mmCIF file of C-alpha atoms in Angstrom:
data_model
loop_
_atom_site.group_PDB
_atom_site.id
_atom_site.type_symbol
_atom_site.label_atom_id
_atom_site.label_comp_id
_atom_site.label_asym_id
_atom_site.label_seq_id
_atom_site.Cartn_x
_atom_site.Cartn_y
_atom_site.Cartn_z
ATOM 1 C CA MET A 189 0.080 -0.062 0.015
ATOM 2 C CA PRO A 190 1.252 3.377 -1.229
ATOM 3 C CA ILE A 191 2.329 6.079 1.526
ATOM 4 C CA LEU A 192 -0.124 8.680 1.171
ATOM 5 C CA CYS A 193 1.911 11.603 2.519
ATOM 6 C CA ARG A 194 4.337 12.697 5.330
ATOM 7 C CA SER A 195 1.607 14.322 7.362
ATOM 8 C CA CYS A 196 -0.565 11.063 7.050
ATOM 9 C CA LYS A 197 2.147 8.901 8.656
ATOM 10 C CA ALA A 198 2.391 11.528 11.432
ATOM 11 C CA THR A 199 -1.127 11.302 11.816
ATOM 12 C CA LEU A 200 -1.500 7.604 11.712
ATOM 13 C CA LEU A 201 1.147 7.430 14.559
ATOM 14 C CA ALA A 202 -0.763 9.874 16.528
ATOM 15 C CA ALA A 203 -3.915 8.048 16.170
ATOM 16 C CA SER A 204 -2.469 4.756 17.049
ATOM 17 C CA THR A 205 -1.282 6.259 20.366
ATOM 18 C CA MET A 206 -4.477 8.182 21.117
ATOM 19 C CA LEU A 207 -7.199 5.855 19.920
ATOM 20 C CA ALA A 208 -6.267 2.262 19.647
ATOM 21 C CA ILE A 209 -6.772 -0.244 22.364
ATOM 22 C CA GLY A 210 -4.424 -2.448 20.926
ATOM 23 C CA LEU A 211 -3.132 -4.096 17.416
ATOM 24 C CA ALA A 212 -1.312 -6.844 18.981
ATOM 25 C CA PRO A 213 -1.808 -9.902 16.630
ATOM 26 C CA PRO A 214 -4.232 -12.501 18.086
ATOM 27 C CA GLY A 215 -2.641 -15.316 19.785
ATOM 28 C CA ALA A 216 -2.852 -18.991 18.701
ATOM 29 C CA ARG A 217 -6.523 -20.193 18.767
ATOM 30 C CA ALA A 218 -8.444 -23.015 17.612
ATOM 31 C CA ASP A 219 -9.952 -22.641 14.065
ATOM 32 C CA ILE A 220 -13.241 -21.270 13.965
ATOM 33 C CA PRO A 221 -15.805 -24.011 13.012
ATOM 34 C CA ASP A 222 -16.799 -23.522 9.121
ATOM 35 C CA GLU A 223 -20.421 -23.538 10.162
ATOM 36 C CA ASN A 224 -19.936 -20.337 12.385
ATOM 37 C CA TYR A 225 -19.341 -18.455 8.961
ATOM 38 C CA ARG A 226 -22.683 -19.584 7.760
ATOM 39 C CA PRO A 227 -24.979 -17.354 9.667
ATOM 40 C CA VAL A 228 -23.009 -14.313 8.880
ATOM 41 C CA LEU A 229 -23.179 -15.059 5.203
ATOM 42 C CA GLU A 230 -27.066 -15.799 5.394
ATOM 43 C CA HIS A 231 -27.757 -12.540 7.229
ATOM 44 C CA LEU A 232 -25.503 -10.167 5.231
ATOM 45 C CA LEU A 233 -26.175 -11.440 1.615
ATOM 46 C CA THR A 234 -30.051 -12.555 2.040
ATOM 47 C CA VAL A 235 -31.264 -10.056 4.809
ATOM 48 C CA VAL A 236 -29.107 -6.930 4.427
ATOM 49 C CA VAL A 237 -27.963 -6.590 0.853
ATOM 50 C CA PRO A 238 -31.346 -7.259 -1.148
ATOM 51 C CA PRO A 239 -33.270 -4.068 0.082
ATOM 52 C CA LYS A 240 -30.079 -1.868 -0.670
ATOM 53 C CA LEU A 241 -30.034 -3.206 -4.223
ATOM 54 C CA ASP A 242 -34.090 -2.593 -4.408
ATOM 55 C CA ALA A 243 -33.236 0.978 -3.317
ATOM 56 C CA LEU A 244 -30.438 1.524 -6.094
ATOM 57 C CA HIS A 245 -32.801 0.130 -8.699
ATOM 58 C CA ASP A 246 -35.548 2.265 -7.389
ATOM 59 C CA ALA A 247 -33.241 5.394 -7.274
ATOM 60 C CA THR A 248 -31.992 4.942 -10.667
ATOM 61 C CA THR A 249 -35.413 4.428 -12.075
ATOM 62 C CA ASP A 250 -36.621 7.730 -10.426
ATOM 63 C CA LEU A 251 -33.369 9.263 -12.073
ATOM 64 C CA SER A 252 -34.478 7.867 -15.490
ATOM 65 C CA THR A 253 -38.028 8.962 -15.092
ATOM 66 C CA GLU A 254 -36.978 12.408 -14.110
ATOM 67 C CA MET A 255 -34.886 12.743 -17.183
ATOM 68 C CA ASP A 256 -37.730 11.729 -19.442
ATOM 69 C CA ASP A 257 -39.895 14.356 -17.605
ATOM 70 C CA PHE A 258 -37.468 16.965 -17.837
ATOM 71 C CA CYS A 259 -36.632 16.927 -21.310
ATOM 72 C CA ALA A 260 -40.178 16.482 -22.306
ATOM 73 C CA ALA A 261 -40.392 20.249 -20.954
ATOM 74 C CA PRO A 262 -37.091 21.617 -19.986
ATOM 75 C CA ASP A 263 -36.981 24.354 -17.028
ATOM 76 C CA GLN A 264 -34.924 24.976 -14.004
ATOM 77 C CA ASP A 265 -37.016 23.247 -11.608
ATOM 78 C CA GLY A 266 -36.889 20.183 -13.765
ATOM 79 C CA LEU A 267 -33.048 20.393 -13.959
ATOM 80 C CA ASP A 268 -32.730 20.899 -10.106
ATOM 81 C CA GLN A 269 -35.126 17.727 -9.619
ATOM 82 C CA ALA A 270 -32.981 15.763 -11.951
ATOM 83 C CA ARG A 271 -29.874 16.685 -10.003
ATOM 84 C CA LYS A 272 -31.464 15.863 -6.800
ATOM 85 C CA ASP A 273 -32.424 12.400 -8.147
ATOM 86 C CA PHE A 274 -28.816 11.992 -9.298
ATOM 87 C CA HIS A 275 -27.614 12.610 -5.733
ATOM 88 C CA THR A 276 -30.134 10.229 -4.348
ATOM 89 C CA ALA A 277 -28.833 7.581 -6.758
ATOM 90 C CA MET A 278 -25.202 8.364 -6.219
ATOM 91 C CA ASP A 279 -25.923 8.068 -2.436
ATOM 92 C CA ILE A 280 -27.154 4.615 -2.635
ATOM 93 C CA TRP A 281 -24.707 3.405 -5.080
ATOM 94 C CA GLN A 282 -21.703 4.635 -3.062
ATOM 95 C CA GLU A 283 -22.958 2.415 -0.260
ATOM 96 C CA VAL A 284 -23.333 -0.575 -2.429
ATOM 97 C CA GLN A 285 -20.132 0.047 -4.301
ATOM 98 C CA PRO A 286 -17.566 -1.601 -1.890
ATOM 99 C CA TRP A 287 -19.566 -4.880 -2.191
ATOM 100 C CA ARG A 288 -17.230 -5.839 -4.962
ATOM 101 C CA MET A 289 -18.471 -9.391 -5.618
ATOM 102 C CA GLY A 290 -20.902 -11.721 -7.555
ATOM 103 C CA PRO A 291 -23.067 -9.821 -9.921
ATOM 104 C CA LEU A 292 -21.946 -6.521 -8.754
ATOM 105 C CA VAL A 293 -18.494 -6.931 -10.730
ATOM 106 C CA ALA A 294 -19.764 -9.575 -13.175
ATOM 107 C CA ASN A 295 -18.907 -8.382 -16.847
ATOM 108 C CA GLY A 296 -17.600 -5.250 -15.593
ATOM 109 C CA ARG A 297 -20.962 -4.277 -14.347
ATOM 110 C CA ASP A 298 -19.738 -1.768 -11.594
ATOM 111 C CA GLN A 299 -17.620 -0.124 -14.177
ATOM 112 C CA HIS A 300 -20.642 0.583 -16.553
ATOM 113 C CA ILE A 301 -22.500 1.906 -13.398
ATOM 114 C CA GLU A 302 -19.444 4.183 -12.550
ATOM 115 C CA TYR A 303 -16.476 4.295 -14.737
ATOM 116 C CA TRP A 304 -13.899 5.393 -12.163
ATOM 117 C CA PRO A 305 -10.930 5.843 -11.410
ATOM 118 C CA ASP A 306 -10.197 7.265 -14.766
ATOM 119 C CA LYS A 307 -6.524 7.582 -14.450
ATOM 120 C CA HIS A 308 -5.953 8.573 -18.225
ATOM 121 C CA GLY A 309 -8.873 10.823 -18.579
ATOM 122 C CA THR A 310 -10.613 8.473 -21.086
ATOM 123 C CA ALA A 311 -13.958 9.713 -20.279
ATOM 124 C CA ILE A 312 -12.983 13.520 -20.830
ATOM 125 C CA ARG A 313 -11.700 12.692 -24.280
ATOM 126 C CA GLN A 314 -14.376 10.551 -25.430
ATOM 127 C CA PHE A 315 -17.028 13.085 -24.195
ATOM 128 C CA ARG A 316 -15.427 15.946 -26.065
ATOM 129 C CA LYS A 317 -15.493 13.858 -29.345
ATOM 130 C CA LEU A 318 -19.113 12.684 -28.505
ATOM 131 C CA MET A 319 -20.352 16.375 -28.249
ATOM 132 C CA PHE A 320 -18.411 17.170 -31.609
ATOM 133 C CA SER A 321 -19.979 14.267 -33.752
ATOM 134 C CA LYS A 322 -23.216 13.511 -31.869
ATOM 135 C CA PRO A 323 -23.507 10.006 -32.890
ATOM 136 C CA ALA A 324 -27.256 8.615 -32.784
ATOM 137 C CA ILE A 325 -26.138 5.428 -30.805
ATOM 138 C CA TYR A 326 -25.708 7.447 -27.539
ATOM 139 C CA THR A 327 -29.217 8.742 -27.634
ATOM 140 C CA ASP A 328 -30.648 5.019 -28.128
ATOM 141 C CA ARG A 329 -31.832 3.465 -25.041
ATOM 142 C CA GLU A 330 -30.887 0.234 -26.086
ATOM 143 C CA LYS A 331 -27.811 0.637 -28.039
ATOM 144 C CA ILE A 332 -25.973 2.696 -25.563
ATOM 145 C CA ALA A 333 -25.169 -0.348 -23.500
ATOM 146 C CA ASN A 334 -22.984 -1.508 -26.509
ATOM 147 C CA THR A 335 -20.683 1.694 -26.067
ATOM 148 C CA SER A 336 -17.886 2.696 -24.059
ATOM 149 C CA ALA A 337 -18.212 2.176 -20.433
ATOM 150 C CA ALA A 338 -16.967 5.402 -19.686
ATOM 151 C CA LEU A 339 -19.791 7.336 -21.530
ATOM 152 C CA GLN A 340 -22.811 5.229 -20.164
ATOM 153 C CA GLY A 341 -22.920 5.587 -16.330
ATOM 154 C CA LEU A 342 -23.357 7.861 -13.694
ATOM 155 C CA PRO A 343 -20.166 10.047 -14.314
ATOM 156 C CA ALA A 344 -21.549 10.598 -17.849
ATOM 157 C CA ILE A 345 -24.922 11.506 -16.571
ATOM 158 C CA GLU A 346 -22.973 13.918 -14.163
ATOM 159 C CA GLN A 347 -21.359 15.711 -16.788
ATOM 160 C CA VAL A 348 -24.822 16.286 -18.515
ATOM 161 C CA LEU A 349 -26.363 17.565 -15.202
ATOM 162 C CA PHE A 350 -23.594 19.525 -13.549
ATOM 163 C CA ASP A 351 -21.177 20.888 -16.223
ATOM 164 C CA ASP A 352 -21.669 24.597 -16.062
ATOM 165 C CA LYS A 353 -21.466 24.799 -19.851
ATOM 166 C CA LEU A 354 -23.521 21.770 -20.830
ATOM 167 C CA SER A 355 -26.454 22.112 -18.085
ATOM 168 C CA THR A 356 -27.193 25.722 -19.363
ATOM 169 C CA LYS A 357 -27.506 24.081 -23.004
ATOM 170 C CA LEU A 358 -30.149 21.615 -21.730
ATOM 171 C CA LEU A 359 -32.478 24.498 -21.281
ATOM 172 C CA GLY A 360 -32.110 25.582 -24.691
ATOM 173 C CA ASP A 361 -33.973 24.288 -27.972
ATOM 174 C CA ASP A 362 -30.830 23.888 -30.317
ATOM 175 C CA GLU A 363 -29.265 20.807 -31.695
ATOM 176 C CA ASP A 364 -26.842 20.574 -28.537
ATOM 177 C CA ALA A 365 -29.922 20.439 -26.257
ATOM 178 C CA THR A 366 -31.775 18.013 -28.223
ATOM 179 C CA PHE A 367 -28.448 15.672 -28.151
ATOM 180 C CA LEU A 368 -27.898 16.110 -24.411
ATOM 181 C CA CYS A 369 -31.452 15.472 -23.449
ATOM 182 C CA GLY A 370 -31.587 12.272 -25.692
ATOM 183 C CA TYR A 371 -28.041 11.056 -24.286
ATOM 184 C CA GLY A 372 -29.204 11.780 -20.467
ATOM 185 C CA MET A 373 -32.435 10.066 -21.192
ATOM 186 C CA ALA A 374 -30.593 6.991 -22.775
ATOM 187 C CA ILE A 375 -28.105 6.909 -19.652
ATOM 188 C CA GLY A 376 -30.996 7.075 -17.358
ATOM 189 C CA ALA A 377 -32.690 4.187 -19.201
ATOM 190 C CA ASN A 378 -29.519 2.184 -19.103
ATOM 191 C CA LEU A 379 -28.861 2.534 -15.457
ATOM 192 C CA GLU A 380 -32.208 1.470 -14.790
ATOM 193 C CA ARG A 381 -31.505 -1.501 -16.716
ATOM 194 C CA ILE A 382 -28.195 -2.511 -15.257
ATOM 195 C CA THR A 383 -29.471 -2.070 -11.718
ATOM 196 C CA GLY A 384 -32.512 -4.211 -12.436
ATOM 197 C CA GLU A 385 -30.368 -7.056 -13.541
ATOM 198 C CA LEU A 386 -27.959 -6.771 -10.617
ATOM 199 C CA THR A 387 -31.254 -7.081 -8.336
ATOM 200 C CA ALA A 388 -32.470 -9.936 -10.194
ATOM 201 C CA GLU A 389 -29.129 -11.881 -10.203
ATOM 202 C CA TRP A 390 -28.311 -11.358 -6.694
ATOM 203 C CA PRO A 391 -30.598 -13.995 -4.806
ATOM 204 C CA ASP A 392 -28.743 -16.786 -6.885
ATOM 205 C CA PHE A 393 -25.275 -15.541 -6.167
ATOM 206 C CA ALA A 394 -26.375 -15.343 -2.322
ATOM 207 C CA LYS A 395 -27.753 -18.808 -2.327
ATOM 208 C CA SER A 396 -24.395 -19.977 -3.618
ATOM 209 C CA MET A 397 -22.479 -18.529 -0.963
ATOM 210 C CA VAL A 398 -24.776 -19.366 1.861
ATOM 211 C CA GLU A 399 -24.712 -22.978 0.604
ATOM 212 C CA ALA A 400 -21.007 -23.164 0.099
ATOM 213 C CA GLY A 401 -19.612 -26.575 0.562
ATOM 214 C CA PRO A 402 -18.101 -29.597 -1.210
ATOM 215 C CA ASP A 403 -20.785 -29.564 -3.927
ATOM 216 C CA SER A 404 -20.206 -26.129 -4.939
ATOM 217 C CA MET A 405 -18.126 -25.435 -7.662
ATOM 218 C CA ASP A 406 -17.207 -21.759 -6.723
ATOM 219 C CA TYR A 407 -17.004 -22.025 -2.785
ATOM 220 C CA PRO A 408 -15.715 -25.186 -1.193
ATOM 221 C CA ASP A 409 -16.502 -23.997 2.260
ATOM 222 C CA ALA A 410 -18.316 -21.234 4.172
ATOM 223 C CA LYS A 411 -15.076 -19.660 5.462
ATOM 224 C CA PHE A 412 -14.109 -19.687 1.736
ATOM 225 C CA ALA A 413 -17.246 -17.627 0.976
ATOM 226 C CA ALA A 414 -17.054 -15.423 4.086
ATOM 227 C CA THR A 415 -13.213 -14.273 2.754
ATOM 228 C CA ASP A 416 -15.230 -12.381 0.180
ATOM 229 C CA LEU A 417 -17.003 -10.160 2.611
ATOM 230 C CA TYR A 418 -13.731 -9.548 4.401
ATOM 231 C CA ARG A 419 -12.034 -8.848 1.304
ATOM 232 C CA ALA A 420 -14.892 -6.358 0.577
ATOM 233 C CA LEU A 421 -14.151 -4.625 3.859
ATOM 234 C CA HIS A 422 -10.519 -4.471 3.344
ATOM 235 C CA GLU A 423 -10.439 -3.425 -0.398
ATOM 236 C CA GLY A 424 -13.161 -1.044 0.292
ATOM 237 C CA LEU A 425 -10.928 0.950 2.590
ATOM 238 C CA LEU A 426 -7.715 0.543 0.365
ATOM 239 C CA ILE A 427 -9.771 2.100 -2.632
ATOM 240 C CA ILE A 428 -10.701 5.059 -0.357
ATOM 241 C CA ALA A 429 -7.033 5.409 0.807
ATOM 242 C CA THR A 430 -5.318 4.837 -2.409
ATOM 243 C CA GLN A 431 -7.684 6.080 -4.937
ATOM 244 C CA LYS A 432 -10.223 8.433 -3.500
ATOM 245 C CA LEU A 433 -7.921 10.395 -1.239
ATOM 246 C CA ALA A 434 -4.193 9.591 -2.519
ATOM 247 C CA ARG A 435 -4.835 10.427 -6.002
ATOM 248 C CA PRO A 436 -6.390 14.035 -5.611
ATOM 249 C CA MET A 437 -3.872 14.746 -2.808
ATOM 250 C CA GLY A 438 -0.762 13.921 -4.928
ATOM 251 C CA ASP A 439 2.648 13.745 -3.467
ATOM 252 C CA ASP A 440 2.051 17.111 -1.342
ATOM 253 C CA ALA A 441 -0.025 20.143 -1.260
ATOM 254 C CA LYS A 442 1.645 21.745 -4.582
ATOM 255 C CA ASP A 443 0.795 18.676 -6.249
ATOM 256 C CA ALA A 444 -2.703 18.302 -5.089
ATOM 257 C CA LYS A 445 -5.301 18.288 -7.910
ATOM 258 C CA ALA A 446 -9.144 18.166 -6.841
ATOM 259 C CA SER A 447 -10.154 17.251 -10.395
ATOM 260 C CA ARG A 448 -8.421 13.810 -9.720
ATOM 261 C CA ALA A 449 -11.102 13.290 -7.052
ATOM 262 C CA GLU A 450 -14.312 11.098 -7.521
ATOM 263 C CA SER A 451 -17.369 13.143 -8.588
ATOM 264 C CA PRO A 452 -15.571 16.579 -8.943
ATOM 265 C CA THR A 453 -18.453 17.921 -11.266
ATOM 266 C CA SER A 454 -21.077 17.476 -8.914
ATOM 267 C CA LYS A 455 -18.633 18.214 -6.062
ATOM 268 C CA ARG A 456 -19.476 15.265 -3.733
ATOM 269 C CA SER A 457 -16.104 13.362 -3.480
ATOM 270 C CA LEU A 458 -16.242 13.309 0.280
ATOM 271 C CA ARG A 459 -19.819 12.717 0.441
ATOM 272 C CA ASN A 460 -19.155 9.682 -1.593
ATOM 273 C CA ILE A 461 -16.706 8.375 1.047
ATOM 274 C CA ALA A 462 -19.233 8.880 3.652
ATOM 275 C CA HIS A 463 -21.847 6.693 2.122
ATOM 276 C CA ASN A 464 -18.842 4.131 1.289
ATOM 277 C CA LEU A 465 -18.298 4.023 5.055
ATOM 278 C CA THR A 466 -22.137 3.196 5.602
ATOM 279 C CA GLY A 467 -21.926 0.466 3.207
ATOM 280 C CA LEU A 468 -18.582 -1.122 4.733
ATOM 281 C CA PHE A 469 -19.510 -0.792 8.371
ATOM 282 C CA ALA A 470 -22.637 -2.931 7.586
ATOM 283 C CA ILE A 471 -20.103 -5.663 6.546
ATOM 284 C CA TYR A 472 -18.769 -5.591 10.013
ATOM 285 C CA ASP A 473 -21.778 -4.582 12.036
ATOM 286 C CA GLY A 474 -24.534 -6.427 10.306
ATOM 287 C CA LYS A 475 -26.984 -3.374 10.319
ATOM 288 C CA TRP A 476 -27.329 -1.073 7.344
ATOM 289 C CA GLY A 477 -29.700 1.738 8.131
ATOM 290 C CA ASP A 478 -33.014 0.270 9.023
ATOM 291 C CA THR A 479 -32.141 -3.020 7.688
ATOM 292 C CA GLY A 480 -30.413 -6.032 9.340
ATOM 293 C CA GLU A 481 -29.304 -6.503 12.770
ATOM 294 C CA GLU A 482 -26.386 -5.061 15.004
ATOM 295 C CA GLY A 483 -23.546 -7.819 15.720
ATOM 296 C CA LYS A 484 -24.573 -10.143 12.999
ATOM 297 C CA GLY A 485 -21.930 -9.339 10.431
ATOM 298 C CA LEU A 486 -18.236 -10.015 10.759
ATOM 299 C CA ALA A 487 -18.566 -8.926 14.320
ATOM 300 C CA ALA A 488 -20.305 -11.979 15.184
ATOM 301 C CA LEU A 489 -16.917 -13.744 14.745
ATOM 302 C CA ILE A 490 -15.162 -11.531 17.051
ATOM 303 C CA ASP A 491 -14.311 -13.301 20.377
ATOM 304 C CA SER A 492 -13.331 -10.283 22.106
ATOM 305 C CA SER A 493 -15.743 -7.512 23.444
ATOM 306 C CA LEU A 494 -12.910 -5.066 24.000
ATOM 307 C CA MET A 495 -11.795 -5.436 20.354
ATOM 308 C CA ASP A 496 -15.072 -4.887 19.237
ATOM 309 C CA ARG A 497 -15.806 -1.952 21.140
ATOM 310 C CA SER A 498 -12.321 -0.537 20.061
ATOM 311 C CA PHE A 499 -12.971 -1.282 16.497
ATOM 312 C CA ARG A 500 -16.386 0.736 16.915
ATOM 313 C CA LEU A 501 -14.841 3.527 18.477
ATOM 314 C CA ASN A 502 -12.111 4.259 16.038
ATOM 315 C CA TRP A 503 -14.701 3.802 13.078
ATOM 316 C CA GLN A 504 -16.731 6.419 14.937
ATOM 317 C CA ASN A 505 -13.961 8.744 15.140
ATOM 318 C CA VAL A 506 -13.546 8.449 11.375
ATOM 319 C CA ILE A 507 -17.157 9.302 10.761
ATOM 320 C CA ASP A 508 -16.826 12.266 13.233
ATOM 321 C CA ALA A 509 -13.799 13.527 11.439
ATOM 322 C CA LEU A 510 -15.504 13.415 7.972
ATOM 323 C CA GLY A 511 -18.541 15.022 9.461
ATOM 324 C CA ASP A 512 -16.593 18.000 10.087
ATOM 325 C CA LEU A 513 -15.341 18.299 6.387
ATOM 326 C CA PRO A 514 -17.246 19.835 3.317
ATOM 327 C CA PRO A 515 -18.699 17.400 0.694
ATOM 328 C CA SER A 516 -16.128 17.825 -1.778
ATOM 329 C CA ILE A 517 -12.194 17.731 -1.777
ATOM 330 C CA VAL A 518 -12.694 20.805 -4.333
ATOM 331 C CA GLU A 519 -14.143 22.716 -1.567
ATOM 332 C CA LEU A 520 -11.842 21.424 1.145
ATOM 333 C CA LEU A 521 -8.739 22.249 -0.933
ATOM 334 C CA ASP A 522 -9.889 26.005 -1.297
ATOM 335 C CA GLN A 523 -9.733 26.337 2.504
ATOM 336 C CA PRO A 524 -6.198 27.559 3.868
ATOM 337 C CA ASP A 525 -5.531 24.401 5.741
ATOM 338 C CA GLY A 526 -7.718 22.093 3.518
ATOM 339 C CA TYR A 527 -4.735 20.009 2.589
ATOM 340 C CA GLN A 528 -3.828 19.369 5.963
ATOM 341 C CA LYS A 529 -7.238 18.448 7.182
ATOM 342 C CA LEU A 530 -7.298 15.901 4.148
ATOM 343 C CA ALA A 531 -4.154 14.559 5.206
ATOM 344 C CA ASP A 532 -5.287 13.827 8.538
ATOM 345 C CA PHE A 533 -8.436 12.329 7.484
ATOM 346 C CA ALA A 534 -6.280 10.151 5.096
ATOM 347 C CA GLY A 535 -4.396 9.116 8.257
ATOM 348 C CA GLN A 536 -7.379 8.042 9.916
ATOM 349 C CA ILE A 537 -8.594 5.959 6.980
ATOM 350 C CA SER A 538 -5.111 4.206 6.972
ATOM 351 C CA PHE A 539 -5.444 3.601 10.635
ATOM 352 C CA ILE A 540 -8.816 2.021 10.411
ATOM 353 C CA ASN A 541 -7.668 -0.174 7.615
ATOM 354 C CA SER A 542 -5.020 -1.403 9.829
ATOM 355 C CA LEU A 543 -7.298 -2.522 12.452
ATOM 356 C CA VAL A 544 -9.285 -4.413 9.677
ATOM 357 C CA GLU A 545 -6.018 -6.130 8.629
ATOM 358 C CA ASN A 546 -4.660 -6.838 12.026
ATOM 359 C CA ASP A 547 -7.601 -7.276 14.424
ATOM 360 C CA VAL A 548 -10.615 -8.044 12.220
ATOM 361 C CA GLY A 549 -8.880 -10.121 9.720
ATOM 362 C CA GLY A 550 -6.848 -11.888 12.412
ATOM 363 C CA THR A 551 -9.660 -12.568 14.935
ATOM 364 C CA THR A 552 -11.997 -13.893 12.160
ATOM 365 C CA GLN A 553 -9.239 -15.946 10.589
ATOM 366 C CA LEU A 554 -10.516 -14.274 7.213
ATOM 367 C CA GLY A 555 -7.262 -11.911 6.774
ATOM 368 C CA GLY A 556 -4.545 -12.370 4.216
ATOM 369 C CA GLY A 557 -4.642 -13.961 0.776
ATOM 370 C CA PHE A 558 -5.174 -12.503 -2.599
ATOM 371 C CA ASN A 559 -5.750 -8.835 -2.862
ATOM 372 C CA SER A 560 -7.512 -8.024 -6.338
ATOM 373 C CA LEU A 561 -5.942 -4.436 -6.165
ATOM 374 C CA ASP A 562 -2.459 -5.538 -6.160
ATOM 375 C CA GLY A 563 -0.579 -4.107 -9.328
ATOM 376 C CA ASP A 564 -3.451 -1.323 -9.856
#
């Protein structure tokens, strides 16, 4: 894992002194019986996740419908409502996003919903060409699914709705307005279709995880299946640290560039992280908003109440720190001490990830092994 910045290292050391009850690796203990993992799988995958996938599908459906309504009679109120529906869809997507498994990542589905990170500026280059040539395939609700992933998901409709130059065109009646509306409606319909497929495919995947065993071709035992849950928690925090924070931060304050953050046009990069953390904590805790039950996630495998309380305390410290920041890295870096605040927060994310690696991974016996982010 790359070093985020010098100040983050200092923050991490301070945090470990002030917050941690202990990071000592767990002592030798008997293996957790395989059947102990099965209730965790069943609770998280069949009770907790499905309502959230339904909410994601509902939100993209609302966004699609609002784009249709707005484009039928464009005005500022309609544009404001479409932007609001975008934020609602992005909120729930950011909570679902860290659950990188099964139908969520099959056939690159997650990248079709949100093409990010875009390290080489692919979307911007393609978008400029798109606006120049205005190919009809991008206004076709069915055929848009066969186009570049960079131009058919949430970041694409974000550009249409929030880019100052483009959003004003939406209120006009010229060729650009007609194309942008057709494009926005096609993206909305495509997102509704993708999330509908995700919702429909999840139950069979969840069943295969819960019924892990010798007869399964994918999951030979419940522990093997539960490792995917631990990996989602661990990698979700790594993505926040190494992509959502480290990329815009750069090597130092002079190298920082807010445009490298996620969702810079709609100014919600830190809001995204807040929702990521909600979805990630559900993996540990077992409760996600009004869905699920506290203590039935990976926490059910923690045999130390002291360790559990420590983890929850440290996680809450991260949530509290984020609550003191604006919703966007763009806004934060405009503050005189914004870079230092961002570096301090990055240090807290790194620290909580070290707790996941050492305490949670060790105690649940799910840590270690392959990391799909290696080499990114």
